[in-house]
mmCIF file of C-alpha atoms in Angstrom:
data_model
loop_
_atom_site.group_PDB
_atom_site.id
_atom_site.type_symbol
_atom_site.label_atom_id
_atom_site.label_comp_id
_atom_site.label_asym_id
_atom_site.label_seq_id
_atom_site.Cartn_x
_atom_site.Cartn_y
_atom_site.Cartn_z
ATOM 1 C CA UNK A 1 57.694 207.193 55.348
ATOM 2 C CA UNK A 2 56.560 206.714 58.984
ATOM 3 C CA UNK A 3 56.817 203.291 60.442
ATOM 4 C CA UNK A 4 54.966 201.340 62.917
ATOM 5 C CA UNK A 5 56.089 201.303 66.479
ATOM 6 C CA UNK A 6 58.250 198.541 67.271
ATOM 7 C CA UNK A 7 56.736 197.294 70.352
ATOM 8 C CA UNK A 8 52.982 198.173 69.734
ATOM 9 C CA UNK A 9 51.645 195.275 72.134
ATOM 10 C CA UNK A 10 53.985 196.298 75.314
ATOM 11 C CA UNK A 11 52.351 197.767 78.312
ATOM 12 C CA UNK A 12 53.333 201.519 78.837
ATOM 13 C CA UNK A 13 55.770 200.757 81.698
ATOM 14 C CA UNK A 14 57.958 198.602 79.355
ATOM 15 C CA UNK A 15 58.245 201.668 76.942
ATOM 16 C CA UNK A 16 60.057 203.516 79.579
ATOM 17 C CA UNK A 17 63.656 203.931 79.550
ATOM 18 C CA UNK A 18 65.376 206.358 77.348
ATOM 19 C CA UNK A 19 64.905 209.256 79.754
ATOM 20 C CA UNK A 20 66.602 207.395 82.355
ATOM 21 C CA UNK A 21 69.828 207.019 80.305
ATOM 22 C CA UNK A 22 69.575 210.787 79.379
ATOM 23 C CA UNK A 23 68.841 211.673 83.227
ATOM 24 C CA UNK A 24 72.440 210.323 84.148
ATOM 25 C CA UNK A 25 73.918 213.571 82.752
ATOM 26 C CA UNK A 26 71.931 215.433 85.474
ATOM 27 C CA UNK A 27 73.663 213.551 88.335
ATOM 28 C CA UNK A 28 77.375 213.567 86.998
ATOM 29 C CA UNK A 29 80.377 214.377 89.218
ATOM 30 C CA UNK A 30 80.063 218.258 87.903
ATOM 31 C CA UNK A 31 76.660 218.389 89.606
ATOM 32 C CA UNK A 32 78.032 216.655 92.766
ATOM 33 C CA UNK A 33 80.670 219.431 92.954
ATOM 34 C CA UNK A 34 78.169 222.162 92.329
ATOM 35 C CA UNK A 35 75.510 221.063 94.632
ATOM 36 C CA UNK A 36 77.734 220.264 97.544
ATOM 37 C CA UNK A 37 79.569 223.710 97.356
ATOM 38 C CA UNK A 38 76.203 225.313 97.345
ATOM 39 C CA UNK A 39 74.706 223.688 100.300
ATOM 40 C CA UNK A 40 78.199 223.883 102.437
ATOM 41 C CA UNK A 41 78.614 227.703 101.360
ATOM 42 C CA UNK A 42 74.753 228.756 101.624
ATOM 43 C CA UNK A 43 72.817 226.295 103.385
ATOM 44 C CA UNK A 44 69.289 225.860 102.021
ATOM 45 C CA UNK A 45 69.385 229.114 100.105
ATOM 46 C CA UNK A 46 69.587 227.561 96.578
ATOM 47 C CA UNK A 47 66.981 224.615 97.122
ATOM 48 C CA UNK A 48 64.858 226.612 94.627
ATOM 49 C CA UNK A 49 67.466 226.715 91.798
ATOM 50 C CA UNK A 50 67.438 222.621 92.015
ATOM 51 C CA UNK A 51 63.503 222.553 91.602
ATOM 52 C CA UNK A 52 63.857 225.260 88.703
ATOM 53 C CA UNK A 53 66.502 223.516 86.923
ATOM 54 C CA UNK A 54 64.552 220.054 86.740
ATOM 55 C CA UNK A 55 61.596 221.586 85.328
ATOM 56 C CA UNK A 56 63.618 223.298 82.553
ATOM 57 C CA UNK A 57 65.363 220.213 81.958
ATOM 58 C CA UNK A 58 62.280 218.222 81.716
ATOM 59 C CA UNK A 59 60.754 220.406 79.129
ATOM 60 C CA UNK A 60 64.030 220.361 76.995
ATOM 61 C CA UNK A 61 64.382 216.419 77.297
ATOM 62 C CA UNK A 62 60.778 215.944 76.352
ATOM 63 C CA UNK A 63 61.261 218.119 73.156
ATOM 64 C CA UNK A 64 64.278 216.092 72.339
ATOM 65 C CA UNK A 65 62.560 212.926 72.512
ATOM 66 C CA UNK A 66 59.562 214.190 70.438
ATOM 67 C CA UNK A 67 61.731 215.252 67.593
ATOM 68 C CA UNK A 68 63.607 211.766 67.465
ATOM 69 C CA UNK A 69 60.077 210.064 67.495
ATOM 70 C CA UNK A 70 58.182 212.192 65.066
ATOM 71 C CA UNK A 71 61.070 212.550 62.418
ATOM 72 C CA UNK A 72 62.783 209.235 62.852
ATOM 73 C CA UNK A 73 65.999 211.226 63.192
ATOM 74 C CA UNK A 74 68.268 212.432 66.083
ATOM 75 C CA UNK A 75 68.823 216.013 66.521
ATOM 76 C CA UNK A 76 72.460 215.801 65.006
ATOM 77 C CA UNK A 77 70.967 214.042 62.018
ATOM 78 C CA UNK A 78 68.109 216.698 61.677
ATOM 79 C CA UNK A 79 70.659 219.810 62.105
ATOM 80 C CA UNK A 80 73.224 217.871 59.581
ATOM 81 C CA UNK A 81 70.456 217.534 56.856
ATOM 82 C CA UNK A 82 69.592 221.022 57.077
ATOM 83 C CA UNK A 83 73.138 222.547 56.836
ATOM 84 C CA UNK A 84 75.842 222.908 54.310
ATOM 85 C CA UNK A 85 79.191 220.952 54.841
ATOM 86 C CA UNK A 86 81.279 223.885 56.299
ATOM 87 C CA UNK A 87 78.520 224.749 58.717
ATOM 88 C CA UNK A 88 78.041 220.871 59.638
ATOM 89 C CA UNK A 89 81.750 220.627 60.196
ATOM 90 C CA UNK A 90 81.875 223.675 62.474
ATOM 91 C CA UNK A 91 78.942 222.648 64.297
ATOM 92 C CA UNK A 92 80.566 219.328 64.956
ATOM 93 C CA UNK A 93 83.821 220.656 66.162
ATOM 94 C CA UNK A 94 81.845 222.645 68.779
ATOM 95 C CA UNK A 95 79.792 219.319 69.734
ATOM 96 C CA UNK A 96 83.012 217.433 69.885
ATOM 97 C CA UNK A 97 84.632 219.832 72.159
ATOM 98 C CA UNK A 98 81.494 219.731 74.406
ATOM 99 C CA UNK A 99 81.688 215.998 74.458
ATOM 100 C CA UNK A 100 85.341 215.786 75.620
ATOM 101 C CA UNK A 101 84.670 218.377 78.248
ATOM 102 C CA UNK A 102 81.790 216.344 79.500
ATOM 103 C CA UNK A 103 84.067 213.239 79.411
ATOM 104 C CA UNK A 104 86.704 215.056 81.232
ATOM 105 C CA UNK A 105 84.258 215.819 84.307
ATOM 106 C CA UNK A 106 83.068 212.197 84.362
ATOM 107 C CA UNK A 107 86.350 210.416 84.123
ATOM 108 C CA UNK A 108 87.767 212.877 86.714
ATOM 109 C CA UNK A 109 84.824 212.129 89.049
ATOM 110 C CA UNK A 110 85.195 208.248 88.866
ATOM 111 C CA UNK A 111 88.985 208.540 89.652
ATOM 112 C CA UNK A 112 88.330 210.836 92.729
ATOM 113 C CA UNK A 113 85.763 208.214 93.957
ATOM 114 C CA UNK A 114 88.152 205.252 93.482
ATOM 115 C CA UNK A 115 90.793 207.442 95.269
ATOM 116 C CA UNK A 116 88.335 207.887 98.354
ATOM 117 C CA UNK A 117 87.245 204.329 98.392
ATOM 118 C CA UNK A 118 90.556 202.462 97.795
ATOM 119 C CA UNK A 119 93.360 205.216 98.022
ATOM 120 C CA UNK A 120 94.369 204.728 94.260
ATOM 121 C CA UNK A 121 96.287 207.147 92.588
ATOM 122 C CA UNK A 122 93.679 209.621 90.460
ATOM 123 C CA UNK A 123 95.685 208.637 87.012
ATOM 124 C CA UNK A 124 94.967 204.941 87.765
ATOM 125 C CA UNK A 125 91.444 205.613 88.811
ATOM 126 C CA UNK A 126 90.903 207.547 85.763
ATOM 127 C CA UNK A 127 92.335 204.545 83.480
ATOM 128 C CA UNK A 128 90.069 202.157 85.581
ATOM 129 C CA UNK A 129 86.972 204.438 84.961
ATOM 130 C CA UNK A 130 87.754 204.433 81.044
ATOM 131 C CA UNK A 131 88.192 200.583 81.021
ATOM 132 C CA UNK A 132 84.760 199.998 82.962
ATOM 133 C CA UNK A 133 83.064 202.518 80.653
ATOM 134 C CA UNK A 134 84.224 200.440 77.725
ATOM 135 C CA UNK A 135 82.751 197.413 79.215
ATOM 136 C CA UNK A 136 79.541 198.880 79.581
ATOM 137 C CA UNK A 137 79.603 200.371 76.188
ATOM 138 C CA UNK A 138 80.465 196.825 74.702
ATOM 139 C CA UNK A 139 77.704 195.332 76.585
ATOM 140 C CA UNK A 140 75.103 197.881 74.996
ATOM 141 C CA UNK A 141 76.720 197.627 71.814
ATOM 142 C CA UNK A 142 76.223 194.005 71.538
ATOM 143 C CA UNK A 143 72.851 193.620 73.390
ATOM 144 C CA UNK A 144 71.012 196.568 72.072
ATOM 145 C CA UNK A 145 69.520 199.681 73.486
ATOM 146 C CA UNK A 146 67.402 198.018 75.937
ATOM 147 C CA UNK A 147 70.205 196.333 77.769
ATOM 148 C CA UNK A 148 72.066 199.581 77.798
ATOM 149 C CA UNK A 149 68.998 201.221 79.305
ATOM 150 C CA UNK A 150 68.852 198.644 82.078
ATOM 151 C CA UNK A 151 72.545 198.687 82.870
ATOM 152 C CA UNK A 152 72.172 202.671 83.033
ATOM 153 C CA UNK A 153 68.939 202.628 85.007
ATOM 154 C CA UNK A 154 70.798 200.191 87.534
ATOM 155 C CA UNK A 155 73.728 202.572 87.927
ATOM 156 C CA UNK A 156 71.201 205.460 88.341
ATOM 157 C CA UNK A 157 69.544 203.648 91.245
ATOM 158 C CA UNK A 158 73.154 203.097 92.831
ATOM 159 C CA UNK A 159 73.558 206.740 92.446
ATOM 160 C CA UNK A 160 70.296 207.708 94.160
ATOM 161 C CA UNK A 161 70.864 205.109 97.137
ATOM 162 C CA UNK A 162 74.538 206.476 97.757
ATOM 163 C CA UNK A 163 73.310 210.234 97.828
ATOM 164 C CA UNK A 164 69.962 209.564 99.571
ATOM 165 C CA UNK A 165 71.166 207.354 102.263
ATOM 166 C CA UNK A 166 72.178 210.260 104.386
ATOM 167 C CA UNK A 167 68.591 211.650 104.321
ATOM 168 C CA UNK A 168 67.458 208.476 105.810
ATOM 169 C CA UNK A 169 70.038 208.309 108.438
ATOM 170 C CA UNK A 170 69.400 212.026 109.565
ATOM 171 C CA UNK A 171 66.503 213.850 107.766
ATOM 172 C CA UNK A 172 66.844 217.678 107.547
ATOM 173 C CA UNK A 173 64.597 220.122 109.015
ATOM 174 C CA UNK A 174 61.495 220.296 106.693
ATOM 175 C CA UNK A 175 60.756 224.052 107.494
ATOM 176 C CA UNK A 176 64.564 224.923 106.250
ATOM 177 C CA UNK A 177 64.247 222.930 103.045
ATOM 178 C CA UNK A 178 60.806 224.595 102.289
ATOM 179 C CA UNK A 179 62.315 227.992 102.995
ATOM 180 C CA UNK A 180 64.721 227.489 100.326
ATOM 181 C CA UNK A 181 62.043 227.241 97.684
ATOM 182 C CA UNK A 182 61.837 231.119 98.027
ATOM 183 C CA UNK A 183 63.724 232.536 95.015
ATOM 184 C CA UNK A 184 66.607 234.764 96.211
ATOM 185 C CA UNK A 185 70.444 235.164 96.428
ATOM 186 C CA UNK A 186 72.911 236.238 98.830
ATOM 187 C CA UNK A 187 75.808 238.135 97.150
ATOM 188 C CA UNK A 188 77.805 237.618 93.970
ATOM 189 C CA UNK A 189 78.930 233.835 95.282
ATOM 190 C CA UNK A 190 75.632 232.653 95.719
ATOM 191 C CA UNK A 191 74.900 233.908 92.080
ATOM 192 C CA UNK A 192 77.882 232.060 90.813
ATOM 193 C CA UNK A 193 76.846 228.807 92.464
ATOM 194 C CA UNK A 194 73.204 229.162 91.098
ATOM 195 C CA UNK A 195 74.434 229.839 87.904
ATOM 196 C CA UNK A 196 76.449 226.709 88.026
ATOM 197 C CA UNK A 197 73.672 224.638 89.199
ATOM 198 C CA UNK A 198 71.046 226.102 86.766
ATOM 199 C CA UNK A 199 72.987 227.231 83.777
ATOM 200 C CA UNK A 200 75.050 223.787 83.523
ATOM 201 C CA UNK A 201 72.007 221.582 84.318
ATOM 202 C CA UNK A 202 70.988 221.112 80.830
ATOM 203 C CA UNK A 203 73.883 219.205 79.279
ATOM 204 C CA UNK A 204 74.183 219.533 75.536
ATOM 205 C CA UNK A 205 75.272 215.854 74.931
ATOM 206 C CA UNK A 206 71.927 214.767 76.980
ATOM 207 C CA UNK A 207 70.000 216.997 74.521
ATOM 208 C CA UNK A 208 71.645 215.532 71.396
ATOM 209 C CA UNK A 209 71.467 211.973 72.767
ATOM 210 C CA UNK A 210 67.876 211.600 73.937
ATOM 211 C CA UNK A 211 66.388 212.271 70.443
ATOM 212 C CA UNK A 212 68.501 209.239 69.210
ATOM 213 C CA UNK A 213 67.629 207.042 72.131
ATOM 214 C CA UNK A 214 63.871 207.701 71.711
ATOM 215 C CA UNK A 215 64.073 206.823 68.136
ATOM 216 C CA UNK A 216 66.443 203.885 68.417
ATOM 217 C CA UNK A 217 64.257 202.407 71.104
ATOM 218 C CA UNK A 218 60.937 203.022 69.475
ATOM 219 C CA UNK A 219 61.457 203.747 65.934
ATOM 220 C CA UNK A 220 59.254 206.450 64.096
ATOM 221 C CA UNK A 221 55.731 205.685 65.144
ATOM 222 C CA UNK A 222 52.919 206.119 62.612
ATOM 223 C CA UNK A 223 50.962 209.384 62.985
ATOM 224 C CA UNK A 224 47.705 209.336 64.973
ATOM 225 C CA UNK A 225 46.941 207.133 68.057
ATOM 226 C CA UNK A 226 50.116 205.093 67.932
ATOM 227 C CA UNK A 227 52.295 208.303 68.223
ATOM 228 C CA UNK A 228 50.146 210.042 70.644
ATOM 229 C CA UNK A 229 50.460 206.941 72.862
ATOM 230 C CA UNK A 230 54.086 206.936 72.481
ATOM 231 C CA UNK A 231 54.401 210.762 73.260
ATOM 232 C CA UNK A 232 52.202 210.335 76.283
ATOM 233 C CA UNK A 233 54.661 207.438 77.581
ATOM 234 C CA UNK A 234 57.621 209.761 76.798
ATOM 235 C CA UNK A 235 56.133 212.342 79.013
ATOM 236 C CA UNK A 236 55.854 209.886 81.788
ATOM 237 C CA UNK A 237 59.412 208.609 80.952
ATOM 238 C CA UNK A 238 60.679 211.987 81.268
ATOM 239 C CA UNK A 239 58.892 213.060 84.362
ATOM 240 C CA UNK A 240 59.855 209.985 86.471
ATOM 241 C CA UNK A 241 63.604 210.091 85.545
ATOM 242 C CA UNK A 242 63.946 214.001 86.161
ATOM 243 C CA UNK A 243 61.986 213.136 89.493
ATOM 244 C CA UNK A 244 64.765 210.773 90.270
ATOM 245 C CA UNK A 245 67.459 213.064 89.174
ATOM 246 C CA UNK A 246 66.039 216.041 91.033
ATOM 247 C CA UNK A 247 65.608 214.047 94.134
ATOM 248 C CA UNK A 248 69.425 213.072 94.028
ATOM 249 C CA UNK A 249 70.621 216.666 93.224
ATOM 250 C CA UNK A 250 68.312 218.013 96.145
ATOM 251 C CA UNK A 251 69.743 215.351 98.553
ATOM 252 C CA UNK A 252 73.294 216.634 97.697
ATOM 253 C CA UNK A 253 72.610 220.173 98.516
ATOM 254 C CA UNK A 254 70.367 219.409 101.406
ATOM 255 C CA UNK A 255 72.956 217.042 103.166
ATOM 256 C CA UNK A 256 75.768 219.550 102.513
ATOM 257 C CA UNK A 257 73.573 222.295 104.038
ATOM 258 C CA UNK A 258 72.522 220.318 107.046
ATOM 259 C CA UNK A 259 75.941 219.012 107.958
ATOM 260 C CA UNK A 260 78.820 220.788 106.152
ATOM 261 C CA UNK A 261 77.592 224.487 106.383
ATOM 262 C CA UNK A 262 80.294 226.822 107.716
ATOM 263 C CA UNK A 263 83.032 224.151 107.667
ATOM 264 C CA UNK A 264 86.171 224.573 105.751
ATOM 265 C CA UNK A 265 87.553 222.429 102.721
ATOM 266 C CA UNK A 266 83.999 221.598 101.506
ATOM 267 C CA UNK A 267 84.633 223.355 98.208
ATOM 268 C CA UNK A 268 86.181 220.240 96.799
ATOM 269 C CA UNK A 269 84.468 216.712 96.492
ATOM 270 C CA UNK A 270 87.243 215.084 98.711
ATOM 271 C CA UNK A 271 86.607 217.839 101.381
ATOM 272 C CA UNK A 272 82.955 217.204 101.220
ATOM 273 C CA UNK A 273 83.602 213.464 101.488
ATOM 274 C CA UNK A 274 85.910 214.157 104.603
ATOM 275 C CA UNK A 275 82.998 216.234 106.096
ATOM 276 C CA UNK A 276 80.277 213.605 105.636
ATOM 277 C CA UNK A 277 82.591 210.996 107.406
ATOM 278 C CA UNK A 278 83.056 213.243 110.314
ATOM 279 C CA UNK A 279 79.415 214.404 110.313
ATOM 280 C CA UNK A 280 77.512 211.062 109.604
ATOM 281 C CA UNK A 281 80.089 208.354 109.980
ATOM 282 C CA UNK A 282 82.159 205.969 107.680
ATOM 283 C CA UNK A 283 79.208 203.899 106.326
ATOM 284 C CA UNK A 284 77.588 207.035 104.753
ATOM 285 C CA UNK A 285 80.773 208.385 103.516
ATOM 286 C CA UNK A 286 81.074 205.247 101.784
ATOM 287 C CA UNK A 287 77.742 205.397 100.429
ATOM 288 C CA UNK A 288 78.627 209.000 99.153
ATOM 289 C CA UNK A 289 81.745 207.624 97.473
ATOM 290 C CA UNK A 290 79.801 204.825 95.812
ATOM 291 C CA UNK A 291 77.331 207.088 94.531
ATOM 292 C CA UNK A 292 80.027 209.342 93.080
ATOM 293 C CA UNK A 293 81.786 206.180 91.574
ATOM 294 C CA UNK A 294 78.446 204.917 90.015
ATOM 295 C CA UNK A 295 77.974 208.620 88.633
ATOM 296 C CA UNK A 296 81.308 208.724 86.926
ATOM 297 C CA UNK A 297 81.064 205.053 85.206
ATOM 298 C CA UNK A 298 77.401 205.729 84.015
ATOM 299 C CA UNK A 299 78.008 209.132 82.911
ATOM 300 C CA UNK A 300 81.130 208.702 80.991
ATOM 301 C CA UNK A 301 79.515 205.626 79.220
ATOM 302 C CA UNK A 302 76.527 207.933 78.190
ATOM 303 C CA UNK A 303 78.834 210.699 77.203
ATOM 304 C CA UNK A 304 80.686 208.469 74.723
ATOM 305 C CA UNK A 305 77.413 207.033 73.558
ATOM 306 C CA UNK A 306 76.422 210.584 72.699
ATOM 307 C CA UNK A 307 79.660 211.691 71.133
ATOM 308 C CA UNK A 308 79.213 208.840 68.709
ATOM 309 C CA UNK A 309 75.795 209.722 67.926
ATOM 310 C CA UNK A 310 77.045 213.469 67.246
ATOM 311 C CA UNK A 311 79.684 212.421 65.007
ATOM 312 C CA UNK A 312 77.429 210.047 62.873
ATOM 313 C CA UNK A 313 74.731 212.465 62.692
ATOM 314 C CA UNK A 314 76.656 215.546 61.629
ATOM 315 C CA UNK A 315 79.503 214.081 59.603
ATOM 316 C CA UNK A 316 77.855 210.912 58.470
ATOM 317 C CA UNK A 317 80.893 208.941 59.823
ATOM 318 C CA UNK A 318 80.673 205.988 61.919
ATOM 319 C CA UNK A 319 83.682 205.362 64.225
ATOM 320 C CA UNK A 320 83.393 202.231 66.177
ATOM 321 C CA UNK A 321 82.135 203.179 70.005
ATOM 322 C CA UNK A 322 85.054 201.537 71.756
ATOM 323 C CA UNK A 323 87.657 203.436 69.611
ATOM 324 C CA UNK A 324 85.705 206.611 70.262
ATOM 325 C CA UNK A 325 85.979 205.749 74.024
ATOM 326 C CA UNK A 326 89.675 205.422 73.937
ATOM 327 C CA UNK A 327 90.462 208.652 71.916
ATOM 328 C CA UNK A 328 88.238 210.659 74.124
ATOM 329 C CA UNK A 329 89.711 209.302 77.203
ATOM 330 C CA UNK A 330 93.047 210.744 76.393
ATOM 331 C CA UNK A 331 92.454 214.478 77.285
ATOM 332 C CA UNK A 332 90.854 213.402 80.729
ATOM 333 C CA UNK A 333 93.951 211.137 81.515
ATOM 334 C CA UNK A 334 96.470 213.738 80.372
ATOM 335 C CA UNK A 335 94.867 216.277 82.819
ATOM 336 C CA UNK A 336 95.132 213.630 85.522
ATOM 337 C CA UNK A 337 98.728 212.749 84.618
ATOM 338 C CA UNK A 338 99.686 216.426 84.492
ATOM 339 C CA UNK A 339 98.915 216.671 88.264
ATOM 340 C CA UNK A 340 96.231 219.357 87.971
ATOM 341 C CA UNK A 341 93.699 219.734 90.672
ATOM 342 C CA UNK A 342 90.990 217.322 89.959
ATOM 343 C CA UNK A 343 88.085 219.619 91.268
ATOM 344 C CA UNK A 344 89.377 222.414 89.578
ATOM 345 C CA UNK A 345 89.455 220.697 86.378
ATOM 346 C CA UNK A 346 85.740 219.751 87.167
ATOM 347 C CA UNK A 347 84.870 223.401 87.245
ATOM 348 C CA UNK A 348 86.792 224.349 84.140
ATOM 349 C CA UNK A 349 84.894 221.477 82.187
ATOM 350 C CA UNK A 350 81.651 223.001 83.208
ATOM 351 C CA UNK A 351 82.589 226.343 81.725
ATOM 352 C CA UNK A 352 83.365 224.697 78.428
ATOM 353 C CA UNK A 353 80.178 222.873 78.585
ATOM 354 C CA UNK A 354 78.383 226.273 78.878
ATOM 355 C CA UNK A 355 79.504 227.435 75.369
ATOM 356 C CA UNK A 356 77.739 224.417 73.653
ATOM 357 C CA UNK A 357 74.302 224.811 75.404
ATOM 358 C CA UNK A 358 72.927 227.526 72.790
ATOM 359 C CA UNK A 359 73.910 225.149 69.952
ATOM 360 C CA UNK A 360 71.856 222.447 71.117
ATOM 361 C CA UNK A 361 68.804 224.419 72.474
ATOM 362 C CA UNK A 362 68.294 226.659 69.819
ATOM 363 C CA UNK A 363 67.811 224.147 66.880
ATOM 364 C CA UNK A 364 65.947 221.989 68.977
ATOM 365 C CA UNK A 365 63.121 224.447 69.726
ATOM 366 C CA UNK A 366 63.169 225.808 66.219
ATOM 367 C CA UNK A 367 62.867 222.357 64.793
ATOM 368 C CA UNK A 368 60.029 221.213 67.177
ATOM 369 C CA UNK A 369 58.114 224.526 66.268
ATOM 370 C CA UNK A 370 58.293 223.666 62.427
ATOM 371 C CA UNK A 371 54.935 222.493 61.258
ATOM 372 C CA UNK A 372 56.359 221.191 57.980
ATOM 373 C CA UNK A 373 58.668 218.862 59.979
ATOM 374 C CA UNK A 374 56.578 217.949 62.965
ATOM 375 C CA UNK A 375 53.156 217.964 61.314
ATOM 376 C CA UNK A 376 50.248 217.736 63.997
ATOM 377 C CA UNK A 377 52.753 217.214 66.670
ATOM 378 C CA UNK A 378 54.413 220.507 66.187
ATOM 379 C CA UNK A 379 54.866 222.504 69.576
ATOM 380 C CA UNK A 380 51.892 224.665 70.715
ATOM 381 C CA UNK A 381 52.664 228.290 70.821
ATOM 382 C CA UNK A 382 52.832 228.211 74.659
ATOM 383 C CA UNK A 383 55.403 225.248 74.427
ATOM 384 C CA UNK A 384 57.397 227.087 71.978
ATOM 385 C CA UNK A 385 57.411 230.279 74.247
ATOM 386 C CA UNK A 386 58.424 228.226 77.002
ATOM 387 C CA UNK A 387 61.155 226.744 75.311
ATOM 388 C CA UNK A 388 62.420 229.915 73.931
ATOM 389 C CA UNK A 389 62.365 231.195 77.436
ATOM 390 C CA UNK A 390 64.261 228.378 78.898
ATOM 391 C CA UNK A 391 66.703 228.586 76.178
ATOM 392 C CA UNK A 392 67.301 232.435 76.795
ATOM 393 C CA UNK A 393 67.408 232.009 80.686
ATOM 394 C CA UNK A 394 69.936 229.102 80.473
ATOM 395 C CA UNK A 395 72.284 230.811 77.823
ATOM 396 C CA UNK A 396 72.238 234.160 79.723
ATOM 397 C CA UNK A 397 73.106 232.312 82.970
ATOM 398 C CA UNK A 398 75.920 230.431 81.249
ATOM 399 C CA UNK A 399 77.146 233.683 79.930
ATOM 400 C CA UNK A 400 77.121 234.870 83.587
ATOM 401 C CA UNK A 401 78.925 231.723 84.709
ATOM 402 C CA UNK A 402 81.518 232.223 82.028
ATOM 403 C CA UNK A 403 81.958 235.864 82.989
ATOM 404 C CA UNK A 404 82.327 235.286 86.714
ATOM 405 C CA UNK A 405 84.560 232.284 86.269
ATOM 406 C CA UNK A 406 87.054 234.288 84.021
ATOM 407 C CA UNK A 407 86.888 237.457 86.217
ATOM 408 C CA UNK A 408 87.032 235.310 89.544
ATOM 409 C CA UNK A 409 83.666 236.388 90.730
ATOM 410 C CA UNK A 410 84.532 240.023 90.910
#
């Protein structure tokens, strides 16, 4: 039975927040690596990919939030309620693998940032990143979703300042940026990077998570005016959050295009940091590293939160959040302890993530297009068509990403 909205008397701005937590996934260290590489190697050529990626992500995140608000269930819970146990377990295994790959990228990113700022060994940096993420999760677990939103939004602000600072110091040529809005490629390598940006933008764990975040924050509003108001606020929430995430991603690519194009050693985050230091000075390089650190800390906390929601929804098993944090931290620390190239580990993690995207998007579009489930808030035909189109494009591009990665881009 539908419940009343939990905060009926609150102004619209107070209801914002869940989308900003989900948006952390769109500015994680994997995005940093892809965007910087694209700008360094191809200048402003792939600006249009950043824009397209954010438009697609905005639609998907809104549908996820809508599912949670209308049904009162997260996406994992809804999938779990409509599948048999063997299928549910298999679905959970792939989702868990994706969550661990996500955690790998984020812990490695935090470790690289601590190495850049303080010169710490990457293994020690990974441990510190994991411990700090536990603290953030403990705060959210004890104080509730609103406090976790505020902490995550604060970290998102730090990320934005860290990567936007260079644009303030040395703005790029507007004409060159505008020229990058024309869709085009320049060989197989540009296609590979465009696929890495666009295909891996919609993170599966963010899709699973947003439905639960919206439900936990607002409950299941009654049909009619209360629900319509909350869905309208949710559209604003998603739009503003994706605007921030899109601006940060665009800044990464534009700064690399303006100052790193044609330089060697910009294929890695460490190389990009060194190039920023040489081109813009130590202060902007520090902003870059601090933004990367905030990205790693915030995204690994959000990823652990998503993993717990996935397990509880699909298996109906609740593991304490901090214990999950310890368990999922082990593979990332093992990679760092083995001495593997951190930037290469980021690339591999993005490929693993690619496998999980259809498993998140296909049920999301199907469920939000089901009138029996969604009632009057079912997707319009045009919305469903767009959703299936986005799902098809992203799934196809991720297939290309996997193929090109396996074959070495040949």
